[in-house]
């Protein structure tokens, strides 16, 4: 079973036999891996009907839920890790959801498109228009990504909330790490990945 | 009449009767010395008897869940849209059992049956039964059929309460529980609706304290009233608006109080039909079973603690415009199951059909339900 490379990076941050909640779990690729390869107890939250059916077909526990309503189905400290891939920028209040993730889980793993990526910056500077790319394929008016942020912005938020960053990495659009993304993450990293705790 | 039986129908089915002579002690303390349950089965029981699915019916349901009783039937069983070859509950894989609950009026022992002690119909002397009593009697039916453990117990509305109750009453006897458009207990508003319905029946002059059969009569007006009220709570404002709007039967306003709006004549028709085919005492008994249902009350009103006894996995489904058993009530079950570390899948299906949606083959609902039942079959290697 091969996992998409960003999900493969995430699964390495998750302990076997732990409890995992995936926010916006999509078709359940990560949870399927964690359940069957690492014996994790997994729950997914998802809003798209077809994705929910895909999760059911994979034998996963999935709850239909809009992340804008917070994580009310879950009690404080009820799971080990709460994961959210590529959804932080799409919720109404990322800061409040981040609080809720760390209310429910001991750790949170978050990935988001880095708006500070050099091509994004260049696009805005040269074209004077909201950037579009493979990672950001939408027009400004129909994009679900309503709270774009950069690597720096996110770290500032973590600092304000006094969160501890346990791991961070940035990858390019093919989800690969390289020396350059390590040296200049906010400029050369297209997708940011964080593991944080309170 | 079906010209031809559709290929995905279970076809013509014949109800069967199981008789039980072992006394059944009810929650109320009363005892039923003997009783019978009428049931239907669809599909084939496999050699190791591991593919059985129990269908629990709602307030006005019965054992005829799928197929036709004869080629003259106008309509198939009440859940034919979900039970049959290739349907959500696929009879090519599952052996499906649907029964009429104790206290019902479609062939199982109930208020219209003859009380052996008096030689007359039980009427209101038929003891009140609760959801746990139904589960007990269903377990005995399972014993009778040689089924130790159900692949799944499935139900909507009051049937969902039975599926939920199964998970804690006989945790070792089911692999999956499917709870559709249901609730962990009724709200005050729900109990109030039931009380208005009961009051309409009991205030009917033909009710005779529940012994109307002895008097060769029926409290038709009361039962009709009860059904009209209940029926409209099963629909949503939008569904009624779409179906009837303010349409009238004639172009002229009549200035009298007989039904003029289409919605009025629809309700009258539904009430009238129901009042001639359903038993008033059964209606009273079923609504009371609904009202009493509250499994968490024996666990300090902690539903998670109550459901921690379950060993099965759960599918919970709700419908957006269902205000009688709203999505929030289903989510109480979901939250408690999560807290109790149970495997649960939950879907909140967009629908304008109100509570009745659980009986309607809404594409998203059917696709989710099918996927889940396929998973059941796959995990149990059926």
Coordinates of C-alpha atoms in Angstrom, one line a residue:
Chain A
X1 CA 0.0 0.0 0.0
X2 CA 1.6 3.2 -1.1
X3 CA 0.6 6.5 0.4
X4 CA 0.7 9.9 -1.2
X5 CA 4.0 11.4 -0.2
X6 CA 2.7 14.2 2.1
X7 CA 0.5 11.7 3.8
X8 CA 3.5 9.4 4.2
X9 CA 5.3 12.2 5.9
X10 CA 2.4 12.7 8.3
X11 CA 2.0 9.0 9.1
X12 CA 5.6 9.0 10.3
X13 CA 4.6 11.5 13.0
X14 CA 1.8 9.2 14.3
X15 CA 2.5 6.5 16.9
X16 CA 1.2 3.0 16.2
X17 CA -1.9 2.0 18.2
X18 CA -2.8 5.6 18.9
X19 CA -6.1 7.4 18.5
X20 CA -6.3 9.7 15.5
X21 CA -8.9 12.1 14.3
X22 CA -8.6 13.4 10.7
X23 CA -10.5 16.6 9.9
X24 CA -11.6 16.7 6.3
X25 CA -10.4 13.1 5.8
X26 CA -11.5 13.0 2.2
X27 CA -11.6 9.5 0.8
X28 CA -9.8 8.2 3.9
X29 CA -6.4 7.3 2.4
X30 CA -4.4 8.4 5.5
X31 CA -6.9 6.8 7.9
X32 CA -7.0 3.6 6.0
X33 CA -3.2 3.3 6.2
X34 CA -3.2 4.2 10.0
X35 CA -6.0 1.7 10.8
X36 CA -4.6 -1.3 8.9
X37 CA -0.9 -0.7 8.9
X38 CA -0.4 1.0 12.3
X39 CA -3.4 -0.4 14.2
X40 CA -4.6 3.1 15.1
X41 CA -8.1 3.8 16.3
X42 CA -9.3 6.3 13.7
X43 CA -12.2 8.7 13.1
X44 CA -12.7 10.9 10.2
X45 CA -14.8 14.0 9.8
X46 CA -16.0 14.8 6.3
X47 CA -18.6 16.9 4.6
X48 CA -18.7 15.6 1.0
X49 CA -21.2 12.7 0.5
X50 CA -19.1 10.8 -2.1
X51 CA -16.0 11.0 0.2
X52 CA -18.1 9.6 3.1
X53 CA -19.2 6.7 1.0
X54 CA -15.5 6.0 0.0
X55 CA -14.6 6.0 3.7
X56 CA -17.4 3.5 4.4
X57 CA -16.2 1.3 1.7
X58 CA -12.7 1.3 3.3
X59 CA -14.3 0.2 6.6
X60 CA -13.6 3.5 8.3
X61 CA -15.6 5.3 11.0
X62 CA -16.5 8.6 9.4
X63 CA -18.8 11.4 10.8
X64 CA -20.5 13.8 8.5
X65 CA -19.6 17.2 9.9
X66 CA -18.9 20.8 8.9
X67 CA -15.6 21.9 10.5
X68 CA -16.9 25.4 10.8
X69 CA -19.0 24.1 13.7
X70 CA -15.9 23.1 15.7
X71 CA -15.2 19.6 17.1
X72 CA -18.3 19.4 19.3
X73 CA -18.6 15.6 18.8
X74 CA -15.4 15.1 20.8
X75 CA -14.6 15.5 24.4
X76 CA -11.4 17.2 25.8
X77 CA -8.3 15.0 25.3
X78 CA -10.2 12.2 23.7
X79 CA -7.6 11.4 21.0
X80 CA -3.9 11.4 20.7
X81 CA -3.5 13.2 17.4
X82 CA -5.8 15.5 15.4
X83 CA -4.8 15.8 11.7
X84 CA -5.9 18.4 9.2
X85 CA -4.5 18.4 5.8
X86 CA -5.0 21.3 3.4
X87 CA -8.2 22.6 5.2
X88 CA -6.9 25.2 7.7
X89 CA -7.1 27.9 5.1
X90 CA -10.7 26.9 4.1
X91 CA -12.4 27.2 7.5
X92 CA -14.1 30.4 8.8
X93 CA -11.9 30.7 11.9
X94 CA -8.6 28.7 11.6
X95 CA -7.5 30.1 15.0
X96 CA -10.5 28.8 16.8
X97 CA -10.3 25.4 15.1
X98 CA -6.7 25.2 16.0
X99 CA -7.7 25.7 19.7
X100 CA -10.3 23.0 19.3
X101 CA -7.9 20.6 17.7
X102 CA -5.6 20.9 20.7
X103 CA -8.6 20.7 23.1
X104 CA -9.5 17.3 21.6
X105 CA -6.0 16.0 20.8
X106 CA -2.7 16.0 22.6
X107 CA -1.0 16.9 19.3
X108 CA -2.2 18.4 16.1
X109 CA -0.7 17.9 12.6
X110 CA -1.6 20.6 10.1
X111 CA -0.7 21.1 6.5
X112 CA -1.5 24.1 4.3
X113 CA -0.4 25.8 1.1
X114 CA 2.3 28.3 1.9
X115 CA 1.2 31.7 0.4
X116 CA 4.8 32.9 0.9
X117 CA 6.1 30.5 -1.8
X118 CA 8.2 32.4 -4.3
X119 CA 6.1 31.7 -7.3
X120 CA 3.0 32.9 -5.5
X121 CA 4.8 36.1 -4.6
X122 CA 6.1 36.5 -8.1
X123 CA 2.6 36.0 -9.5
X124 CA 1.1 38.7 -7.3
X125 CA 4.0 41.1 -8.0
X126 CA 4.2 40.6 -11.8
X127 CA 0.6 40.0 -12.7
X128 CA -1.0 42.1 -9.9
X129 CA -3.7 39.4 -9.6
X130 CA -4.5 36.8 -7.0
X131 CA -2.1 33.8 -7.6
X132 CA -3.4 30.7 -9.2
X133 CA -1.3 27.5 -9.5
X134 CA -1.5 23.7 -9.4
X135 CA -1.8 24.0 -5.6
X136 CA -4.1 27.0 -5.7
X137 CA -6.3 26.3 -8.8
X138 CA -9.2 28.6 -7.9
X139 CA -10.3 32.1 -8.8
X140 CA -10.3 34.6 -6.0
X141 CA -14.1 34.7 -6.0
X142 CA -14.8 30.9 -6.0
X143 CA -11.9 29.7 -3.9
X144 CA -12.6 27.7 -0.8
X145 CA -9.3 29.0 0.5
X146 CA -10.6 32.1 2.4
X147 CA -7.7 32.4 4.9
X148 CA -4.5 32.1 3.0
X149 CA -1.4 32.4 5.1
X150 CA 2.4 32.0 5.0
X151 CA 4.8 29.9 6.9
X152 CA 5.6 33.0 9.0
X153 CA 1.9 33.8 9.6
X154 CA 1.3 30.4 11.0
X155 CA 4.3 30.4 13.2
X156 CA 3.2 33.8 14.6
X157 CA -0.2 32.4 15.4
X158 CA 1.5 29.5 17.2
X159 CA 3.6 31.9 19.1
X160 CA 0.6 34.0 20.1
X161 CA -1.2 30.9 21.3
X162 CA 2.0 29.7 23.1
X163 CA 2.0 26.4 21.2
X164 CA 5.0 24.3 20.9
X165 CA 6.1 23.3 17.4
X166 CA 7.3 19.7 17.6
X167 CA 8.1 19.3 14.0
X168 CA 7.9 21.3 10.8
X169 CA 8.7 20.6 7.3
X170 CA 7.9 22.2 3.9
X171 CA 7.7 20.4 0.7
X172 CA 7.3 21.3 -3.0
X173 CA 4.2 20.6 -5.0
X174 CA 5.2 17.0 -5.5
X175 CA 5.4 16.8 -1.7
X176 CA 9.2 16.2 -1.7
X177 CA 11.6 17.8 0.8
X178 CA 14.8 19.2 -0.5
X179 CA 17.9 21.1 0.8
X180 CA 16.5 24.4 -0.7
X181 CA 13.1 24.0 1.0
X182 CA 14.9 23.4 4.3
X183 CA 17.1 26.4 3.9
X184 CA 14.5 28.9 2.8
X185 CA 11.1 27.4 3.8
X186 CA 8.9 30.4 3.5
X187 CA 10.3 31.3 0.0
X188 CA 10.8 27.8 -1.5
X189 CA 8.3 25.6 0.3
X190 CA 5.0 25.2 -1.4
X191 CA 3.2 23.2 1.3
X192 CA 3.8 23.6 5.0
X193 CA 3.5 20.7 7.4
X194 CA 3.5 21.2 11.2
X195 CA 3.2 19.1 14.3
X196 CA 2.2 21.2 17.3
X197 CA 1.2 20.8 20.9
X198 CA 0.1 23.0 23.7
Chain B
X1 CA -51.0 -5.0 -9.2
X2 CA -47.5 -5.6 -10.4
X3 CA -47.8 -6.8 -14.0
X4 CA -44.5 -8.5 -13.6
X5 CA -42.5 -8.9 -10.4
X6 CA -39.5 -6.5 -10.9
X7 CA -36.2 -8.3 -11.1
X8 CA -34.9 -6.7 -8.0
X9 CA -37.9 -7.7 -5.9
X10 CA -37.9 -10.6 -3.4
X11 CA -41.1 -11.6 -5.3
X12 CA -44.2 -13.2 -3.7
X13 CA -43.7 -13.9 -0.1
X14 CA -45.7 -15.8 2.5
X15 CA -45.8 -14.7 6.2
X16 CA -45.0 -17.4 8.8
X17 CA -45.9 -17.7 12.4
X18 CA -43.8 -18.7 15.3
X19 CA -45.5 -19.7 18.5
X20 CA -43.9 -19.4 21.9
X21 CA -45.1 -21.2 25.0
X22 CA -42.4 -20.0 27.4
X23 CA -43.9 -17.2 29.4
X24 CA -42.4 -13.7 28.7
X25 CA -42.0 -11.5 31.7
X26 CA -42.5 -7.9 30.6
X27 CA -40.8 -4.8 32.0
X28 CA -44.1 -3.8 33.5
X29 CA -44.0 -6.9 35.7
X30 CA -46.9 -8.5 33.8
X31 CA -46.4 -11.9 32.1
X32 CA -47.5 -13.1 28.7
X33 CA -48.0 -16.8 29.1
X34 CA -47.8 -17.6 25.4
X35 CA -47.7 -15.6 22.3
X36 CA -47.1 -15.7 18.6
X37 CA -45.0 -13.6 16.2
X38 CA -45.7 -13.3 12.5
X39 CA -42.7 -12.8 10.3
X40 CA -41.4 -12.9 6.8
X41 CA -37.9 -13.8 5.6
X42 CA -36.2 -12.9 2.4
X43 CA -33.0 -14.5 1.0
X44 CA -31.3 -17.7 2.1
X45 CA -29.9 -18.4 5.5
X46 CA -26.3 -19.6 4.9
X47 CA -24.9 -22.8 6.4
X48 CA -23.2 -21.2 9.4
X49 CA -26.2 -18.9 10.0
X50 CA -24.1 -15.8 10.0
X51 CA -25.9 -13.7 7.4
X52 CA -29.1 -12.8 9.2
X53 CA -30.3 -9.3 9.3
X54 CA -33.2 -8.3 11.6
X55 CA -35.5 -5.5 10.5
X56 CA -37.3 -3.6 13.3
X57 CA -40.4 -1.7 12.3
X58 CA -41.6 1.7 13.3
X59 CA -44.9 2.7 14.9
X60 CA -47.2 1.7 12.1
X61 CA -45.0 -0.9 10.5
X62 CA -45.3 -4.7 10.4
X63 CA -43.7 -7.8 9.1
X64 CA -44.4 -7.2 5.4
X65 CA -41.2 -5.3 4.6
X66 CA -40.5 -6.4 1.1
X67 CA -42.1 -8.2 -1.9
X68 CA -45.7 -8.9 -2.6
X69 CA -48.2 -11.2 -0.9
X70 CA -49.9 -11.9 -4.2
X71 CA -49.9 -10.7 -7.8
X72 CA -53.0 -8.6 -6.8
X73 CA -51.1 -6.4 -4.4
X74 CA -50.9 -2.8 -5.5
X75 CA -47.9 -2.0 -3.4
X76 CA -44.9 -4.0 -2.2
X77 CA -43.8 -4.2 1.5
X78 CA -43.0 -1.0 3.3
X79 CA -39.3 -1.1 2.9
X80 CA -39.1 -2.7 -0.5
X81 CA -36.9 0.1 -1.8
X82 CA -34.1 -1.1 0.5
X83 CA -34.6 -4.9 0.7
X84 CA -34.1 -7.1 -2.3
X85 CA -31.6 -8.6 -4.7
X86 CA -29.0 -5.9 -5.4
X87 CA -30.6 -3.4 -3.0
X88 CA -29.1 -1.8 0.1
X89 CA -29.9 -4.8 2.2
X90 CA -29.0 -7.3 -0.6
X91 CA -30.9 -10.5 -0.3
X92 CA -28.3 -12.2 -2.5
X93 CA -26.0 -11.9 0.5
X94 CA -28.3 -11.5 3.5
X95 CA -31.1 -13.5 5.1
X96 CA -33.5 -10.9 6.1
X97 CA -36.1 -11.3 8.9
X98 CA -38.9 -8.8 9.4
X99 CA -41.5 -9.4 12.1
X100 CA -44.6 -7.7 13.5
X101 CA -43.8 -6.7 17.0
X102 CA -45.6 -8.0 20.1
X103 CA -48.7 -5.8 20.7
X104 CA -49.0 -5.2 17.0
X105 CA -52.2 -5.7 14.9
X106 CA -50.9 -7.5 11.9
X107 CA -50.8 -11.1 13.1
X108 CA -48.5 -11.1 16.2
X109 CA -50.2 -11.4 19.6
X110 CA -51.6 -8.0 20.5
X111 CA -54.8 -6.3 21.7
X112 CA -56.9 -7.7 19.0
X113 CA -55.9 -11.3 19.8
X114 CA -58.0 -13.5 22.0
X115 CA -57.0 -13.4 25.6
X116 CA -56.9 -17.1 26.7
X117 CA -58.0 -16.1 30.2
X118 CA -61.3 -14.7 29.0
X119 CA -61.9 -16.0 25.5
X120 CA -62.4 -12.5 24.3
X121 CA -60.1 -10.0 22.6
X122 CA -57.5 -8.5 25.0
X123 CA -58.4 -5.0 24.1
X124 CA -56.9 -2.7 26.7
X125 CA -56.1 -5.6 28.9
X126 CA -53.1 -6.4 26.7
X127 CA -50.1 -5.6 28.8
X128 CA -48.0 -2.6 27.8
X129 CA -44.8 -3.6 26.1
X130 CA -41.6 -1.7 26.0
X131 CA -38.7 -1.6 23.6
X132 CA -36.7 -4.0 25.7
X133 CA -39.6 -6.5 25.7
X134 CA -39.7 -6.4 21.9
X135 CA -35.9 -7.0 21.8
X136 CA -36.5 -10.0 24.2
X137 CA -39.2 -11.4 21.9
X138 CA -37.0 -10.8 18.8
X139 CA -34.2 -12.7 20.5
X140 CA -36.5 -15.6 21.1
X141 CA -37.5 -15.5 17.4
X142 CA -33.8 -15.6 16.6
X143 CA -33.4 -18.7 18.8
X144 CA -36.3 -20.3 17.1
X145 CA -34.7 -19.7 13.7
X146 CA -31.3 -20.9 15.1
X147 CA -29.6 -17.6 14.7
X148 CA -27.0 -16.9 17.4
X149 CA -25.7 -13.6 16.2
X150 CA -27.2 -11.2 13.7
X151 CA -25.0 -9.7 11.0
X152 CA -27.0 -6.5 11.6
X153 CA -30.1 -5.3 13.3
X154 CA -31.6 -2.4 11.3
X155 CA -34.4 0.0 12.1
X156 CA -35.8 3.5 11.4
X157 CA -37.6 5.7 13.9
X158 CA -39.0 3.4 16.7
X159 CA -37.2 0.6 14.8
X160 CA -34.0 2.5 15.3
X161 CA -34.6 2.5 19.1
X162 CA -34.9 -1.3 18.9
X163 CA -31.6 -1.5 17.0
X164 CA -30.0 0.7 19.6
X165 CA -31.5 -1.3 22.4
X166 CA -30.3 -4.6 20.9
X167 CA -26.7 -3.3 21.1
X168 CA -26.8 -3.1 24.9
X169 CA -29.4 -5.8 25.7
X170 CA -27.7 -8.5 23.7
X171 CA -24.3 -7.0 22.9
X172 CA -22.9 -10.4 21.9
X173 CA -25.7 -11.2 19.5
X174 CA -25.1 -8.6 16.7
X175 CA -22.2 -7.4 14.7
X176 CA -23.7 -4.1 13.4
X177 CA -26.5 -1.8 14.5
X178 CA -28.1 0.5 12.0
X179 CA -30.0 3.3 13.6
X180 CA -31.9 5.5 11.1
X181 CA -33.9 8.7 11.9
X182 CA -34.1 7.8 15.5
X183 CA -33.3 9.2 19.0
X184 CA -31.9 8.1 22.3
X185 CA -35.2 9.1 23.9
X186 CA -38.2 11.3 23.1
X187 CA -38.3 15.0 23.8
X188 CA -41.1 16.6 25.7
X189 CA -42.5 17.8 22.4
X190 CA -42.6 14.3 21.0
X191 CA -44.3 12.9 24.1
X192 CA -46.8 15.8 23.9
X193 CA -47.7 14.9 20.3
X194 CA -48.2 11.3 21.3
X195 CA -50.4 12.3 24.2
X196 CA -52.6 14.4 21.9
X197 CA -53.0 11.4 19.6
X198 CA -53.8 9.1 22.6
X199 CA -56.3 11.5 23.9
X200 CA -58.1 11.7 20.6
X201 CA -58.4 7.9 20.6
X202 CA -59.5 7.6 24.2
X203 CA -62.0 10.4 24.1
X204 CA -63.8 8.8 21.1
X205 CA -67.2 7.6 22.4
X206 CA -66.7 4.3 20.6
X207 CA -63.5 3.6 22.6
X208 CA -65.3 1.9 25.5
X209 CA -62.2 1.9 27.7
X210 CA -60.3 0.0 25.0
X211 CA -62.9 -2.9 24.8
X212 CA -64.5 -1.6 21.5
X213 CA -64.2 -5.0 19.9
X214 CA -66.5 -6.5 22.6
X215 CA -69.0 -3.7 21.6
X216 CA -68.6 -4.5 18.0
X217 CA -67.4 -1.1 17.2
X218 CA -64.1 0.9 16.5
X219 CA -62.9 4.3 17.7
X220 CA -62.4 5.3 14.1
X221 CA -62.8 9.0 14.5
X222 CA -60.3 9.1 17.3
X223 CA -57.7 7.0 15.5
X224 CA -58.2 9.0 12.4
X225 CA -57.6 12.2 14.4
X226 CA -54.4 10.7 16.0
X227 CA -53.1 9.6 12.6
X228 CA -53.8 13.0 10.9
X229 CA -51.8 14.7 13.7
X230 CA -48.9 12.2 13.6
X231 CA -48.8 12.1 9.8
X232 CA -48.3 15.9 9.5
X233 CA -45.4 15.7 12.0
X234 CA -43.7 13.2 9.7
X235 CA -43.7 15.7 6.9
X236 CA -41.7 18.9 6.6
X237 CA -43.2 22.3 5.9
X238 CA -41.3 22.3 2.5
X239 CA -42.5 18.8 1.6
X240 CA -46.2 19.8 2.3
X241 CA -45.7 23.0 0.4
X242 CA -44.3 21.3 -2.6
X243 CA -46.9 18.5 -2.6
X244 CA -50.0 20.6 -2.0
X245 CA -49.2 24.3 -1.7
X246 CA -52.5 26.1 -1.3
X247 CA -54.2 24.0 -4.0
X248 CA -57.9 23.7 -3.6
X249 CA -60.2 20.9 -4.8
X250 CA -62.4 23.4 -6.7
X251 CA -62.1 26.9 -8.0
X252 CA -64.9 28.2 -5.9
X253 CA -64.6 29.0 -2.2
X254 CA -67.4 27.1 -0.5
X255 CA -67.6 28.8 2.8
X256 CA -68.1 25.6 4.8
X257 CA -65.9 23.5 7.0
X258 CA -65.6 20.4 4.9
X259 CA -62.1 19.8 3.4
X260 CA -61.5 22.3 0.6
X261 CA -57.7 22.5 0.5
X262 CA -55.9 19.6 -1.1
X263 CA -53.8 19.2 2.1
X264 CA -57.0 18.8 4.1
X265 CA -58.4 16.0 1.9
X266 CA -55.0 14.3 1.8
X267 CA -54.9 14.2 5.6
X268 CA -58.5 13.0 5.8
X269 CA -57.7 10.3 3.3
X270 CA -54.6 9.2 5.2
X271 CA -56.4 9.3 8.5
X272 CA -59.4 7.4 7.1
X273 CA -57.3 4.7 5.5
X274 CA -55.3 4.2 8.7
X275 CA -58.3 4.1 11.0
X276 CA -59.7 1.1 9.1
X277 CA -56.5 -0.9 8.9
X278 CA -54.8 -0.2 12.3
X279 CA -55.9 -1.1 15.8
X280 CA -56.4 1.8 18.3
X281 CA -55.0 -0.1 21.3
X282 CA -51.9 -1.0 19.3
X283 CA -51.5 2.6 18.5
X284 CA -51.7 3.5 22.2
X285 CA -49.3 0.8 23.1
X286 CA -46.7 1.7 20.4
X287 CA -46.8 5.4 21.3
X288 CA -46.3 4.6 25.0
X289 CA -43.3 2.3 24.1
X290 CA -41.8 5.3 22.3
X291 CA -42.4 7.6 25.3
X292 CA -40.9 5.2 27.8
X293 CA -37.8 4.5 25.8
X294 CA -34.8 6.0 27.6
X295 CA -32.0 3.4 28.0
X296 CA -29.6 6.0 29.6
X297 CA -31.9 6.5 32.5
X298 CA -30.5 3.3 34.1
X299 CA -27.0 4.7 33.7
X300 CA -27.3 8.0 35.5
X301 CA -28.6 9.5 32.3
X302 CA -25.2 9.0 30.8
X303 CA -25.8 7.7 27.3
X304 CA -22.1 7.1 26.7
X305 CA -22.0 4.9 29.8
X306 CA -25.1 3.1 28.7
X307 CA -23.7 2.4 25.2
X308 CA -20.3 1.4 26.5
X309 CA -21.8 -2.1 26.9
X310 CA -22.3 -2.4 23.2
X311 CA -19.9 -4.6 21.2
X312 CA -21.1 -3.9 17.7
X313 CA -20.3 -1.2 15.2
X314 CA -22.9 1.4 14.3
X315 CA -24.3 3.3 11.4
X316 CA -26.4 6.3 12.4
X317 CA -28.3 8.3 9.7
X318 CA -30.5 11.4 10.1
X319 CA -32.4 13.7 7.6
X320 CA -32.1 17.4 7.6
X321 CA -35.8 18.3 7.6
X322 CA -36.8 15.6 10.1
X323 CA -38.1 17.7 13.0
X324 CA -39.8 14.8 14.8
X325 CA -36.5 12.9 15.2
X326 CA -34.1 15.7 14.3
X327 CA -30.5 15.3 13.3
X328 CA -29.4 16.7 16.6
X329 CA -31.1 13.7 18.4
X330 CA -29.1 11.3 16.2
X331 CA -26.0 13.3 16.9
X332 CA -26.6 12.7 20.7
X333 CA -26.3 9.0 19.9
X334 CA -23.2 9.6 17.7
X335 CA -21.5 11.7 20.4
X336 CA -22.1 9.1 23.1
X337 CA -20.8 6.3 20.8
X338 CA -17.6 8.3 20.2
X339 CA -17.2 9.0 23.9
X340 CA -17.7 5.3 24.5
X341 CA -14.9 4.5 21.9
X342 CA -17.3 2.7 19.6
X343 CA -16.9 2.5 15.8
X344 CA -19.6 4.7 14.4
X345 CA -20.4 6.2 11.0
X346 CA -22.8 9.1 10.8
X347 CA -24.5 10.8 7.8
X348 CA -26.9 13.7 7.8
X349 CA -28.8 13.3 4.6
X350 CA -30.1 16.4 2.8
X351 CA -33.8 15.8 2.2
X352 CA -37.0 17.9 2.2
X353 CA -39.1 14.9 3.1
X354 CA -39.1 15.2 6.9
X355 CA -39.2 12.1 9.1
X356 CA -40.7 10.0 6.3
X357 CA -37.4 10.4 4.4
X358 CA -36.2 7.2 6.0
X359 CA -38.7 5.2 3.9
X360 CA -37.9 7.0 0.7
X361 CA -35.1 5.9 -1.7
X362 CA -33.2 9.1 -1.7
X363 CA -30.1 8.4 -3.9
X364 CA -27.5 9.6 -1.4
X365 CA -29.1 7.7 1.5
X366 CA -29.4 4.5 -0.6
X367 CA -25.8 4.8 -1.8
X368 CA -24.5 5.2 1.7
X369 CA -26.7 2.5 3.2
X370 CA -25.6 0.1 0.4
X371 CA -22.0 0.9 0.9
X372 CA -22.3 0.2 4.6
X373 CA -24.2 -3.1 4.2
X374 CA -21.6 -4.1 1.6
X375 CA -19.0 -3.4 4.2
X376 CA -20.9 -5.6 6.7
X377 CA -21.0 -8.4 4.2
X378 CA -17.3 -7.9 3.4
X379 CA -16.1 -7.8 7.0
X380 CA -18.2 -10.9 7.8
X381 CA -17.0 -12.6 4.7
X382 CA -20.5 -13.2 3.4

